[in-house]
């Protein structure tokens, strides 16, 4: 049994790849005339249709908000948001937002070329010294589903649960959107009608880009417990009711209506439950490789000793 367990973990490690799933980064330009110039260049590209499919609007924060499909030529495109011209004091001069994992090499080349020609700072200056306001990291587990797990994070106090029309859990939240948030949901598998468990850490680190490589493991405090763990307690309550109660309000909520003996039994079962994916923390070792695979290692200034 131990050999089978070790083999399954090795097999799982080979299948699960860490993905750099979102990056939002802001940059301040000290010269307001250069910011106005950037806004003019982006508007010119829009009006002259220099970039196919480019859409430009304004919002409450920026005078110019661009939705840019990259690569400029090709079929499989990814959308990059580039915003410039703050409307209010305290808002950064520029902001970018995109999914690095979905960006092809040609898409990245086109984006960096556009950024280089639009702002005064070069791209390495932007990425290394711009403030990272949000970054998401994702792990997909092809052999598991949301309904199979109870997601717990020791550093979060709030929980949320969304279910489908049949009452089966589809999305689980731990934390709040204002800070670190852990999300587990059903992710469709590309090219298939199946789905799998995706575990996502959404961070708002507020650090310069060159410090991104030194982020602490965001998955370190997360535990995936089998939803039927309470069967070990042998309580006269179906494990599904206990699992749903813990998903909504944590273990304390599930313990509240039980008597003293039942509480001890459930606590013991909870503390001894084997994590569904015990090697979860090890996946963070892929972070430098994930950054390199996105083509952004050079832009963020990863030291040579860390490069893949």
Coordinates of N, CA, C and O in Angstrom, one line a residue, residues 133 163 302:
X133 N 0.3 44.5 -8.2 CA -0.9 44.7 -7.4 C -1.7 43.4 -7.3 O -2.5 43.3 -6.4
X163 N -22.7 26.6 -5.4 CA -23.1 25.3 -5.8 C -23.8 25.4 -7.2 O -24.3 26.5 -7.5
X302 N 15.5 37.7 -13.0 CA 15.8 36.6 -12.2 C 17.3 36.4 -12.3 O 17.9 36.4 -13.3

